[in-house]
């Protein structure tokens, strides 16, 4: 018999679907988002992962299923108006001269030909259709005749003009126009994206091209919208108007229509093209996007056309490929870096090697899964790629060169900085050091501890946390509560007032309720909702400290993973020390909020609330804050102990359960009214 009870992950999944639905609406329809893109992305990915695990809950109305056609899981085919050709390659000046000789035999006008040299962007071809100046549809290259319709995704590219030209007074748009361009991600945007992901302990991307490819083929275009894709357009595939006669006029025309176009060089003969190649290779290092060569095009489009096609490549243009920025070297050792977020990131220590004029000694290995997937071993000859400013990375081993002395690599079981055991959750890539006192993570833990949804210590920002840690004044969160004015005054930038304010804010935080303290501890899997549940159940930290896995798993809303995370956390002696110090220093709230010295009206004291469905006037966070500031508790799941269930629009199963248990259902307005009653409940 299957149990009807959802486990904590399934509950989280349903909660995520609902949250994301609200955020989609706020973002795309009301244009009034209440969370950052980054936070949205994290929630979205979390939901994707959970739906992968529980496919039966991946309902058609899930925010992950917002494709152009919600019921399909593939793109629609879109036929190109003409073949979308590729290019032949040349790797040397000699090969370029040979190309010229070949085509001269076909049409002697080649002798007089002029050329345009454009960067060969390392992105993805896109084909864009415009009707009467409006962007109507767009496709990937596909098999050169038929691509995939990715219109919704393309629309999210900010640099793609949705209407051309920008000033219709000056230039009339053709009734029909189809252009070709390259979609890609700039190096600086790519690095920012990865930095953000890394700080969140999430999987980083390997290179801009793959990231761009993955983003363009997202079935949910709102996700594409969050990737920093950009575009350059360089060719007209089809037009109802007469086409410009040359490539440089084409670029100028495209530019006038409002398209982003590449920088190009104009050359009156092939030898001057060849003399420019060095310059382009040099320029390549400074560009904010990756190019893998230049494209040399015969400027006269009629002549180029007349030369015809071999295979799928036109004879009138050729790609000159730069020497690859990939080299082989020995991977001497795999080491592990512990990031600010506690994520362990493996990197390769290399036998130093020069790539594009730079000596490379280290390269990233992304994550431990990558090492395993590629079977990278210590001692291997590995291929290293360095493109532009992108941090060099290991592409993979050259297995043919193995001697048998290479050593298999095992991810560390303990943190290389503090030696405490590391933690990994099924289905996640990252391994974490979760030791609260690990030097590498200290700052992050303290930052989390003082943050708004945890102990909310106003004025203690990241910079200050860093300063206090670096000066050796704090090494655990408990040390915050033994800071004194004298030592603070010695710090740079501290005056009388600043020191007093900080100490006062820290003192105030002792009054925070127990659920906030539990959140603040940073136990894996224990956010605000679970903290509320634990608070309800245990009422003080001693009791929670003594809980067994079985006890925890028996609490509705706590699944095996969370239970284990809690047990692991309390099992660490370093964490026990922190707890003890917190208690000694008076940071030890118990459930009864009035006893902890909080004053003021507490109309909801001792009452527990569960929220379900979409709220109209408040965000969930606002509502939680409201309830909590009135002394109430918010928990994640409905039980017989729940006092009220706040029912919003399209409530989930929580409402059904509340009805079943005969609990009080309450609306948003009624709840606000309840809070505003000044009489304290007896
Ligand atoms: S012209 C018939 N120009 O390179 C015209 N292609 O290896 C063929 N590419 O599939 C394309 N930058 O995706 C052209 N400035 C540029 C380009 C470019 C990048 C890509 C394009 C093509 C591939 C050919």
XYZ file of C-alpha atoms and ligand atoms in Angstrom:
706
model
C 0.000 0.000 0.000
C 1.445 3.343 -1.025
C 1.439 6.013 1.614
C -0.446 9.213 0.819
C 1.937 11.163 2.987
C 4.392 13.332 1.095
C 7.950 13.187 2.254
C 9.745 16.436 2.939
C 11.240 16.610 -0.522
C 7.867 16.155 -2.141
C 6.395 18.815 0.094
C 9.238 21.074 -0.892
C 8.574 20.293 -4.559
C 4.943 21.351 -4.282
C 5.895 24.435 -2.328
C 8.450 25.331 -5.014
C 5.933 24.963 -7.818
C 3.623 27.340 -6.044
C 6.348 29.830 -5.184
C 7.661 29.894 -8.732
C 4.201 30.380 -10.160
C 3.847 33.484 -8.040
C 7.271 34.753 -8.999
C 6.659 34.166 -12.707
C 3.520 36.197 -12.524
C 5.165 38.992 -10.611
C 8.128 39.062 -12.924
C 6.549 38.680 -16.325
C 3.046 39.977 -15.925
C 3.063 42.463 -13.073
C 6.620 43.462 -13.826
C 7.146 43.692 -10.112
C 9.498 40.908 -9.039
C 10.049 40.420 -5.347
C 13.056 38.122 -5.543
C 16.341 38.421 -7.381
C 16.922 36.585 -10.634
C 19.577 34.636 -8.897
C 17.295 33.446 -6.141
C 14.676 32.575 -8.731
C 17.216 30.499 -10.616
C 18.141 28.591 -7.539
C 14.555 27.774 -6.737
C 13.933 26.808 -10.322
C 16.880 24.461 -10.405
C 15.922 22.977 -7.106
C 12.465 22.279 -8.498
C 13.907 20.782 -11.686
C 16.003 18.441 -9.640
C 13.143 17.415 -7.416
C 10.829 16.852 -10.379
C 13.477 14.685 -11.924
C 13.357 12.632 -8.777
C 9.558 12.582 -8.482
C 8.287 12.678 -12.079
C 4.709 11.955 -11.052
C 4.599 15.400 -9.446
C 5.820 17.079 -12.637
C 2.341 18.237 -13.572
C 1.658 20.194 -16.772
C 1.004 23.323 -14.748
C 4.417 23.255 -13.119
C 6.505 26.365 -13.793
C 9.121 24.104 -15.314
C 6.695 23.200 -18.065
C 6.227 26.668 -19.486
C 7.408 25.910 -22.994
C 5.851 27.542 -26.037
C 3.670 24.485 -26.149
C 3.203 23.253 -22.621
C 2.369 19.680 -23.481
C 5.373 19.041 -25.687
C 8.877 18.414 -24.530
C 10.574 19.237 -27.813
C 10.910 22.185 -30.153
C 8.830 22.580 -33.282
C 10.674 22.302 -36.591
C 11.160 25.451 -38.582
C 12.189 25.403 -42.210
C 14.833 27.898 -43.365
C 14.095 29.940 -46.510
C 17.410 28.768 -47.947
C 20.213 26.452 -46.874
C 22.159 27.657 -43.833
C 25.641 26.805 -44.986
C 28.823 26.224 -43.036
C 32.413 27.068 -43.944
C 35.481 25.326 -45.140
C 38.549 25.812 -42.928
C 42.100 26.978 -43.597
C 44.867 26.733 -41.023
C 47.678 28.691 -42.700
C 48.399 31.454 -45.173
C 49.363 28.726 -47.639
C 45.941 27.162 -47.433
C 44.341 30.545 -47.998
C 46.408 31.086 -51.161
C 45.466 27.610 -52.328
C 41.796 28.486 -51.818
C 42.209 31.593 -53.972
C 43.840 29.607 -56.738
C 41.051 27.029 -56.705
C 38.308 29.595 -57.073
C 40.261 31.653 -59.626
C 39.939 28.700 -61.949
C 36.163 28.889 -61.652
C 35.795 32.619 -62.147
C 38.701 34.823 -63.167
C 37.131 37.910 -61.625
C 38.504 36.463 -58.358
C 41.804 38.041 -59.362
C 40.311 41.474 -58.706
C 38.284 40.415 -55.690
C 38.090 42.433 -52.512
C 37.579 40.803 -49.115
C 35.923 41.365 -45.818
C 37.465 39.830 -42.711
C 35.092 39.209 -39.805
C 35.697 37.568 -36.446
C 34.561 33.955 -36.378
C 32.389 34.002 -33.302
C 32.403 30.872 -31.216
C 28.691 30.688 -30.588
C 25.628 29.252 -32.280
C 24.048 30.182 -35.558
C 20.579 31.617 -35.266
C 18.188 32.451 -38.079
C 15.818 35.350 -37.437
C 12.622 36.116 -39.358
C 11.108 39.595 -39.587
C 7.816 40.549 -41.172
C 7.153 44.220 -41.779
C 9.831 45.025 -39.258
C 8.566 42.722 -36.536
C 10.516 39.789 -35.189
C 8.197 36.857 -35.814
C 10.226 33.705 -35.377
C 13.700 32.304 -35.118
C 15.472 28.982 -35.332
C 18.654 27.090 -34.653
C 20.699 25.922 -37.615
C 19.599 22.302 -37.325
C 20.490 20.247 -40.373
C 21.009 23.396 -42.485
C 17.554 23.126 -44.064
C 15.356 22.735 -41.028
C 16.095 24.080 -37.574
C 14.300 24.139 -34.274
C 11.889 26.927 -33.522
C 13.401 28.732 -30.521
C 11.449 31.967 -30.957
C 10.497 32.286 -27.285
C 14.078 31.857 -26.198
C 15.416 34.292 -28.780
C 12.974 36.926 -27.628
C 14.740 36.982 -24.302
C 18.016 38.144 -25.845
C 18.133 41.830 -25.032
C 20.270 42.724 -28.028
C 17.895 41.060 -30.489
C 15.736 43.825 -31.970
C 12.068 42.938 -31.693
C 11.285 45.667 -34.202
C 13.468 47.028 -37.003
C 14.576 49.613 -37.774
C 14.757 51.664 -34.583
C 13.730 54.753 -36.539
C 11.199 53.756 -39.256
C 11.040 57.369 -40.473
C 14.475 57.069 -42.011
C 14.386 53.573 -43.426
C 11.474 51.338 -44.315
C 11.783 47.740 -43.197
C 11.512 45.092 -45.905
C 8.207 43.312 -45.926
C 10.107 40.067 -45.387
C 13.632 39.712 -44.044
C 15.528 36.686 -42.783
C 18.964 37.211 -41.266
C 21.633 35.007 -39.827
C 23.750 35.719 -36.816
C 25.597 34.168 -33.972
C 24.301 33.963 -30.405
C 26.905 33.765 -27.663
C 27.795 34.788 -24.126
C 30.401 37.417 -23.405
C 33.377 36.300 -21.346
C 32.778 38.874 -18.611
C 29.119 37.854 -18.325
C 30.117 34.215 -18.242
C 32.577 34.793 -15.450
C 30.030 36.736 -13.433
C 27.539 33.947 -13.898
C 29.985 31.329 -12.687
C 31.050 33.414 -9.745
C 27.456 33.683 -8.639
C 26.905 29.966 -9.050
C 30.043 29.107 -7.188
C 29.133 31.280 -4.269
C 25.852 29.439 -4.074
C 27.592 26.088 -4.081
C 26.113 25.238 -7.423
C 27.565 23.626 -10.467
C 29.503 26.089 -12.569
C 29.549 26.074 -16.362
C 32.495 24.780 -18.332
C 32.688 27.385 -21.089
C 30.654 30.188 -22.646
C 29.803 28.254 -25.785
C 28.229 25.253 -24.069
C 26.405 27.562 -21.723
C 25.014 29.536 -24.650
C 23.988 26.327 -26.419
C 22.240 24.985 -23.337
C 20.510 28.281 -22.714
C 19.174 28.587 -26.254
C 17.702 25.121 -26.086
C 15.873 25.662 -22.831
C 12.264 24.656 -23.093
C 11.385 27.333 -20.586
C 12.293 30.635 -22.092
C 12.122 32.363 -18.725
C 15.252 30.450 -17.872
C 16.918 31.524 -21.091
C 16.030 35.049 -20.067
C 18.273 34.679 -17.062
C 21.314 33.783 -19.131
C 23.375 36.680 -20.462
C 23.051 35.753 -24.128
C 23.923 38.264 -26.764
C 24.000 38.388 -30.544
C 25.812 39.609 -33.659
C 24.196 39.509 -37.104
C 26.275 39.202 -40.283
C 24.242 37.812 -43.166
C 20.954 38.246 -45.021
C 19.451 34.887 -45.861
C 16.362 36.147 -47.619
C 14.629 39.442 -48.259
C 11.678 40.788 -50.206
C 13.807 43.859 -50.975
C 16.805 44.044 -53.214
C 19.934 42.866 -51.441
C 23.053 44.978 -51.012
C 25.659 44.023 -53.613
C 28.561 43.550 -51.222
C 29.289 42.149 -47.781
C 30.432 45.462 -46.316
C 27.255 47.155 -47.551
C 25.280 44.288 -46.042
C 26.829 44.929 -42.648
C 26.140 48.653 -42.925
C 22.550 47.979 -43.956
C 22.026 45.509 -41.094
C 23.439 48.087 -38.739
C 21.026 50.730 -40.009
C 18.168 48.337 -39.475
C 19.191 48.184 -35.839
C 21.013 44.859 -35.668
C 24.176 44.380 -33.673
C 26.925 43.627 -36.210
C 30.543 42.489 -35.937
C 33.580 44.717 -36.453
C 35.222 43.821 -39.719
C 38.214 44.712 -41.887
C 38.007 45.539 -45.558
C 40.927 44.334 -47.734
C 41.583 44.989 -51.400
C 43.389 41.686 -51.931
C 44.188 38.388 -50.242
C 47.767 39.325 -49.331
C 46.518 42.216 -47.241
C 44.079 39.781 -45.600
C 47.025 37.560 -44.745
C 49.004 40.449 -43.311
C 46.082 41.152 -40.974
C 45.900 37.677 -39.480
C 48.477 38.393 -36.793
C 46.623 41.508 -35.786
C 43.407 39.513 -35.385
C 45.136 36.904 -33.303
C 46.387 39.647 -31.076
C 43.024 41.335 -30.969
C 41.482 38.024 -29.998
C 43.124 38.189 -26.563
C 41.445 41.495 -25.840
C 37.939 40.715 -27.059
C 35.206 40.121 -24.509
C 33.981 37.152 -26.530
C 35.571 34.003 -27.795
C 36.518 33.691 -31.432
C 38.184 30.666 -32.919
C 39.344 32.356 -36.094
C 38.298 34.876 -38.717
C 35.949 34.484 -41.648
C 37.277 35.746 -44.967
C 34.500 36.647 -47.366
C 34.617 37.773 -50.968
C 33.037 41.180 -50.809
C 31.184 41.002 -54.149
C 28.172 38.858 -53.242
C 27.228 38.141 -56.840
C 30.729 36.852 -57.541
C 30.721 34.822 -54.324
C 27.374 33.326 -55.241
C 28.540 32.479 -58.705
C 31.382 30.377 -57.280
C 28.838 27.916 -55.942
C 28.971 25.435 -53.104
C 31.043 22.353 -52.251
C 29.221 20.060 -49.878
C 27.604 22.479 -47.479
C 30.218 25.217 -47.739
C 30.145 28.160 -50.138
C 33.327 28.647 -52.147
C 33.147 32.407 -51.770
C 34.152 32.428 -48.098
C 36.528 30.524 -45.857
C 37.307 30.304 -42.155
C 40.881 30.840 -41.067
C 41.236 28.996 -37.776
C 43.664 30.235 -35.161
C 46.011 27.732 -33.618
C 43.995 26.155 -30.837
C 44.443 27.532 -27.356
C 44.647 24.002 -26.152
C 47.853 22.408 -24.974
C 48.904 19.181 -23.327
C 50.742 19.028 -20.064
C 51.136 16.786 -17.040
C 48.603 16.962 -14.277
C 50.889 16.677 -11.288
C 48.374 16.774 -8.523
C 44.716 17.370 -7.800
C 44.168 19.802 -4.959
C 41.031 21.079 -3.352
C 40.043 24.630 -2.607
C 37.465 25.424 0.064
C 35.375 28.358 -1.033
C 33.715 30.890 1.155
C 30.540 28.869 0.888
C 32.170 25.695 2.102
C 32.077 24.149 -1.356
C 35.086 22.031 -2.166
C 36.387 22.747 -5.651
C 39.070 20.537 -7.167
C 41.790 22.085 -9.284
C 44.768 20.724 -11.172
C 48.352 21.577 -10.357
C 50.088 21.405 -13.727
C 53.544 21.169 -15.041
C 53.767 24.832 -16.118
C 52.898 25.339 -19.748
C 52.515 28.316 -22.034
C 49.180 28.998 -23.687
C 48.821 32.077 -25.861
C 51.768 33.824 -24.221
C 50.688 33.110 -20.656
C 52.240 30.528 -18.340
C 49.575 28.308 -16.881
C 50.280 26.391 -13.654
C 46.803 25.609 -12.458
C 43.499 24.809 -14.111
C 40.047 24.225 -12.767
C 38.519 20.755 -12.674
C 34.994 22.111 -12.037
C 33.765 19.472 -9.580
C 34.341 15.912 -8.467
C 31.767 14.462 -10.862
C 33.707 15.964 -13.744
C 36.894 14.200 -12.654
C 35.036 10.926 -12.481
C 33.131 11.356 -15.740
C 36.325 12.173 -17.631
C 38.369 9.614 -15.683
C 41.067 12.163 -14.906
C 43.975 10.755 -12.926
C 46.955 12.271 -11.176
C 49.961 11.944 -13.457
C 47.816 12.037 -16.597
C 48.696 14.022 -19.669
C 45.752 16.386 -19.875
C 44.470 18.854 -22.426
C 44.211 22.373 -21.064
C 42.182 25.084 -22.695
C 42.588 28.760 -22.099
C 40.345 31.022 -24.129
C 40.555 34.761 -23.685
C 40.169 35.690 -20.077
C 38.394 32.473 -19.160
C 40.144 30.651 -16.344
C 42.091 27.751 -17.863
C 40.328 24.469 -17.516
C 41.144 20.812 -17.929
C 39.296 19.378 -20.922
C 40.208 15.764 -20.264
C 43.002 13.219 -20.185
C 44.943 11.931 -23.174
C 44.412 8.280 -22.366
C 46.694 7.083 -25.167
C 49.648 8.581 -23.335
C 49.067 6.701 -20.103
C 52.038 4.825 -18.682
C 50.166 2.911 -16.006
C 51.653 5.036 -13.247
C 48.681 7.394 -13.162
C 46.729 7.343 -9.953
C 42.980 7.207 -9.587
C 41.629 10.117 -7.661
C 39.243 9.902 -4.755
C 37.406 12.979 -3.526
C 38.442 13.948 -0.011
C 36.371 12.652 2.862
C 37.526 15.461 5.100
C 37.906 19.182 4.609
C 41.474 20.040 3.570
C 41.395 23.085 5.815
C 39.830 21.898 9.072
C 39.973 18.108 8.590
C 36.347 17.652 9.598
C 34.292 15.205 7.525
C 32.722 16.646 4.393
C 29.101 16.354 3.402
C 27.408 15.511 0.152
C 23.778 15.166 -0.718
C 22.441 12.660 -3.140
C 21.659 14.317 -6.440
C 23.836 17.378 -5.791
C 27.239 17.982 -7.313
C 28.870 19.916 -4.561
C 30.704 18.523 -1.571
C 30.697 20.796 1.400
C 32.631 21.367 4.526
C 29.852 21.864 7.067
C 31.959 22.466 10.109
C 30.740 25.717 11.574
C 34.224 26.585 12.825
C 36.137 25.746 9.671
C 38.368 28.682 9.001
C 37.574 28.642 5.308
C 33.914 29.040 5.924
C 33.844 30.960 9.060
C 32.941 34.158 7.349
C 30.061 32.668 5.457
C 28.631 31.062 8.546
C 28.788 34.252 10.495
C 27.282 36.131 7.604
C 24.388 33.697 7.504
C 24.018 33.836 11.275
C 23.602 37.616 11.281
C 21.447 37.788 8.144
C 17.957 39.187 7.996
C 16.062 35.916 8.130
C 18.291 34.547 10.895
C 19.476 36.606 13.892
C 19.012 39.847 11.970
C 21.918 41.782 13.460
C 21.489 45.137 11.800
C 24.668 46.841 10.680
C 26.821 43.737 10.730
C 27.457 43.393 7.019
C 29.857 41.196 5.134
C 32.720 43.694 5.233
C 32.473 44.027 8.969
C 32.262 40.275 9.477
C 35.412 39.965 7.419
C 37.163 42.664 9.386
C 36.267 41.116 12.736
C 37.400 37.702 11.564
C 40.622 38.903 10.042
C 41.479 40.836 13.175
C 40.992 37.640 15.113
C 38.199 39.051 17.244
C 35.742 36.340 16.299
C 36.287 32.775 15.253
C 32.799 31.391 15.805
C 29.348 32.930 15.882
C 29.409 32.634 19.659
C 32.317 35.072 19.821
C 30.040 37.832 18.594
C 28.504 37.825 22.037
C 31.781 38.376 23.859
C 32.963 41.345 21.808
C 33.738 44.398 23.902
C 33.925 48.066 23.166
C 37.603 48.375 23.938
C 38.689 45.908 21.280
C 36.251 47.301 18.725
C 37.586 50.829 19.227
C 41.017 49.640 18.183
C 39.736 48.652 14.766
C 40.079 50.817 11.750
C 36.961 52.833 11.037
C 35.483 52.336 14.494
C 34.446 55.245 16.649
C 32.531 55.474 19.850
C 29.152 55.484 18.186
C 29.797 52.714 15.731
C 31.073 50.434 18.474
C 28.067 51.168 20.691
C 25.625 50.602 17.868
C 27.148 47.298 16.915
C 27.231 46.028 20.487
C 23.634 47.102 20.975
C 22.508 45.333 17.798
C 24.284 42.170 18.892
C 22.707 42.377 22.331
C 19.258 42.871 20.817
C 19.672 39.709 18.793
C 19.668 37.677 22.012
C 15.944 38.330 22.032
C 15.359 36.588 18.740
C 13.007 33.629 19.004
C 14.269 30.071 18.961
C 13.304 29.335 15.365
C 15.541 32.146 14.167
C 18.443 30.853 16.192
C 17.943 27.395 14.709
C 17.864 28.889 11.220
C 20.980 30.892 12.064
C 23.004 27.808 12.946
C 23.122 26.975 9.246
C 22.274 23.285 9.546
C 21.982 21.785 6.074
C 18.386 21.512 4.966
C 17.140 23.551 7.912
C 15.720 26.812 6.636
C 12.991 28.932 8.104
C 10.172 26.461 7.655
C 11.965 23.470 9.129
C 13.266 25.649 11.959
C 9.671 26.531 12.761
C 8.718 22.875 12.804
C 11.639 21.971 15.041
C 10.884 24.845 17.389
C 7.307 23.699 17.685
C 8.336 20.228 18.464
C 11.289 20.666 20.795
C 10.784 24.067 22.348
C 14.401 24.407 23.324
C 17.805 23.579 21.955
C 18.655 21.053 24.669
C 15.787 18.878 23.578
C 16.704 19.193 19.917
C 20.300 18.406 20.768
C 19.199 15.123 22.286
C 16.942 14.048 19.419
C 17.648 10.825 17.539
C 17.224 10.285 13.817
C 14.062 8.300 14.506
C 12.609 11.059 16.663
C 13.289 13.577 13.945
C 11.952 11.477 11.107
C 8.707 11.060 12.990
C 8.047 14.771 12.856
C 5.787 15.672 9.931
C 7.770 17.723 7.455
C 11.154 16.258 8.385
C 12.462 13.669 5.947
C 15.448 11.362 6.317
C 17.927 13.745 4.652
C 17.063 16.664 6.854
C 17.013 14.424 9.924
C 20.480 13.152 9.136
C 21.729 16.684 8.472
C 20.550 17.718 11.928
C 22.112 14.710 13.620
C 25.411 15.261 11.809
C 25.474 18.857 12.833
C 24.887 18.165 16.516
C 27.375 15.305 16.469
C 30.251 17.613 15.736
C 32.165 18.554 18.820
C 33.076 21.946 17.374
C 29.404 22.700 16.968
C 28.727 21.546 20.525
C 31.325 24.022 21.725
C 29.591 26.800 19.851
C 26.269 25.849 21.420
C 27.732 25.813 24.866
C 29.255 29.225 24.432
C 26.023 30.605 23.040
C 24.208 29.410 26.124
C 26.858 30.800 28.471
C 26.551 34.131 26.729
C 22.810 34.260 27.060
C 21.838 33.335 23.522
C 19.419 30.604 24.410
C 15.828 31.359 23.559
C 13.108 28.879 24.345
C 9.779 28.587 22.651
C 7.884 30.789 25.072
C 8.734 34.035 23.476
C 7.554 36.171 26.389
C 10.074 34.629 28.705
C 12.915 35.700 26.498
C 12.084 39.274 27.279
C 10.419 40.343 24.069
C 7.992 43.052 24.953
C 5.026 44.544 23.198
C 1.811 43.027 22.002
C 1.908 39.409 21.010
C -1.612 38.786 19.749
C -0.566 35.537 18.099
C 1.587 34.224 20.932
C 1.620 30.423 21.085
C -0.364 30.084 17.890
C 0.991 28.156 14.964
C 0.228 28.896 11.345
C 0.608 27.129 8.045
C 0.421 29.076 4.777
C -1.006 27.574 1.619
C -1.895 28.997 -1.787
C -1.082 32.279 -3.372
C -1.384 35.380 -1.241
C -2.830 38.541 -2.733
C -1.462 41.365 -0.662
C 1.738 40.122 0.882
C 4.645 38.005 -0.116
C 5.111 34.856 1.893
C 8.103 36.343 3.605
C 6.159 39.432 4.593
C 3.382 37.300 5.954
C 5.794 35.143 7.910
C 7.427 38.231 9.357
C 4.043 39.631 10.308
C 2.990 36.447 12.062
C 6.291 36.053 13.807
C 6.449 39.631 14.938
C 3.035 39.112 16.514
C 4.407 36.123 18.390
C 3.045 33.389 16.130
C 4.953 30.577 14.536
C 4.933 29.500 10.939
C 5.460 25.849 10.216
C 5.673 23.933 6.998
C 3.153 21.212 7.460
C -0.329 20.859 8.793
C -0.777 18.774 11.927
C -3.359 18.474 14.683
C -1.254 21.026 16.576
C -1.669 23.674 13.894
C -3.925 26.481 15.074
C -4.624 28.258 11.793
C -4.182 27.548 8.120
C -3.909 30.683 6.025
C -5.552 29.854 2.712
C -4.644 31.836 -0.381
C -5.669 31.341 -3.982
C -5.308 27.844 -5.467
C -4.394 26.241 -2.174
C -2.594 22.942 -2.187
C -3.146 19.724 -0.308
C -2.495 21.518 2.955
C -5.961 22.981 2.821
C -7.528 19.551 2.336
C -5.610 18.245 5.268
C -6.691 21.206 7.391
C -10.338 20.515 6.558
C -9.822 16.884 7.414
C -8.396 17.822 10.802
C -11.117 20.385 11.340
C -8.639 23.238 11.789
C -9.351 26.947 11.544
C -9.072 28.224 7.985
C -8.332 31.904 7.729
C -7.949 34.414 4.888
C -5.189 36.944 4.439
C -7.478 39.794 5.512
C -8.771 37.929 8.529
C -5.255 37.202 9.646
C -4.197 40.822 9.331
C -7.250 41.771 11.362
C -6.306 39.229 13.997
C -2.818 40.680 14.208
C -4.106 44.202 14.459
C -6.332 43.452 17.430
C -4.581 45.195 20.227
C -5.948 43.012 22.983
C -3.477 40.367 23.949
C -4.866 36.908 23.844
C -5.553 35.347 27.198
S 29.480 33.110 -42.468
C 27.759 30.978 -45.881
N 30.450 34.674 -40.628
O 31.036 29.691 -38.211
C 28.107 31.748 -44.692
N 29.956 32.446 -40.056
O 32.215 27.161 -39.364
C 28.594 30.892 -43.626
N 30.418 31.908 -37.723
O 28.143 27.919 -38.971
C 28.697 31.564 -42.345
N 31.115 33.885 -37.123
O 27.960 29.655 -37.150
C 30.018 33.441 -40.938
N 31.307 36.189 -39.089
C 30.856 34.960 -39.391
C 30.807 33.940 -38.442
C 30.358 32.684 -38.824
C 30.869 32.659 -36.726
C 30.086 30.477 -37.584
C 28.772 30.094 -38.205
C 29.068 28.941 -39.110
C 30.411 28.510 -38.658
C 31.150 27.906 -39.809
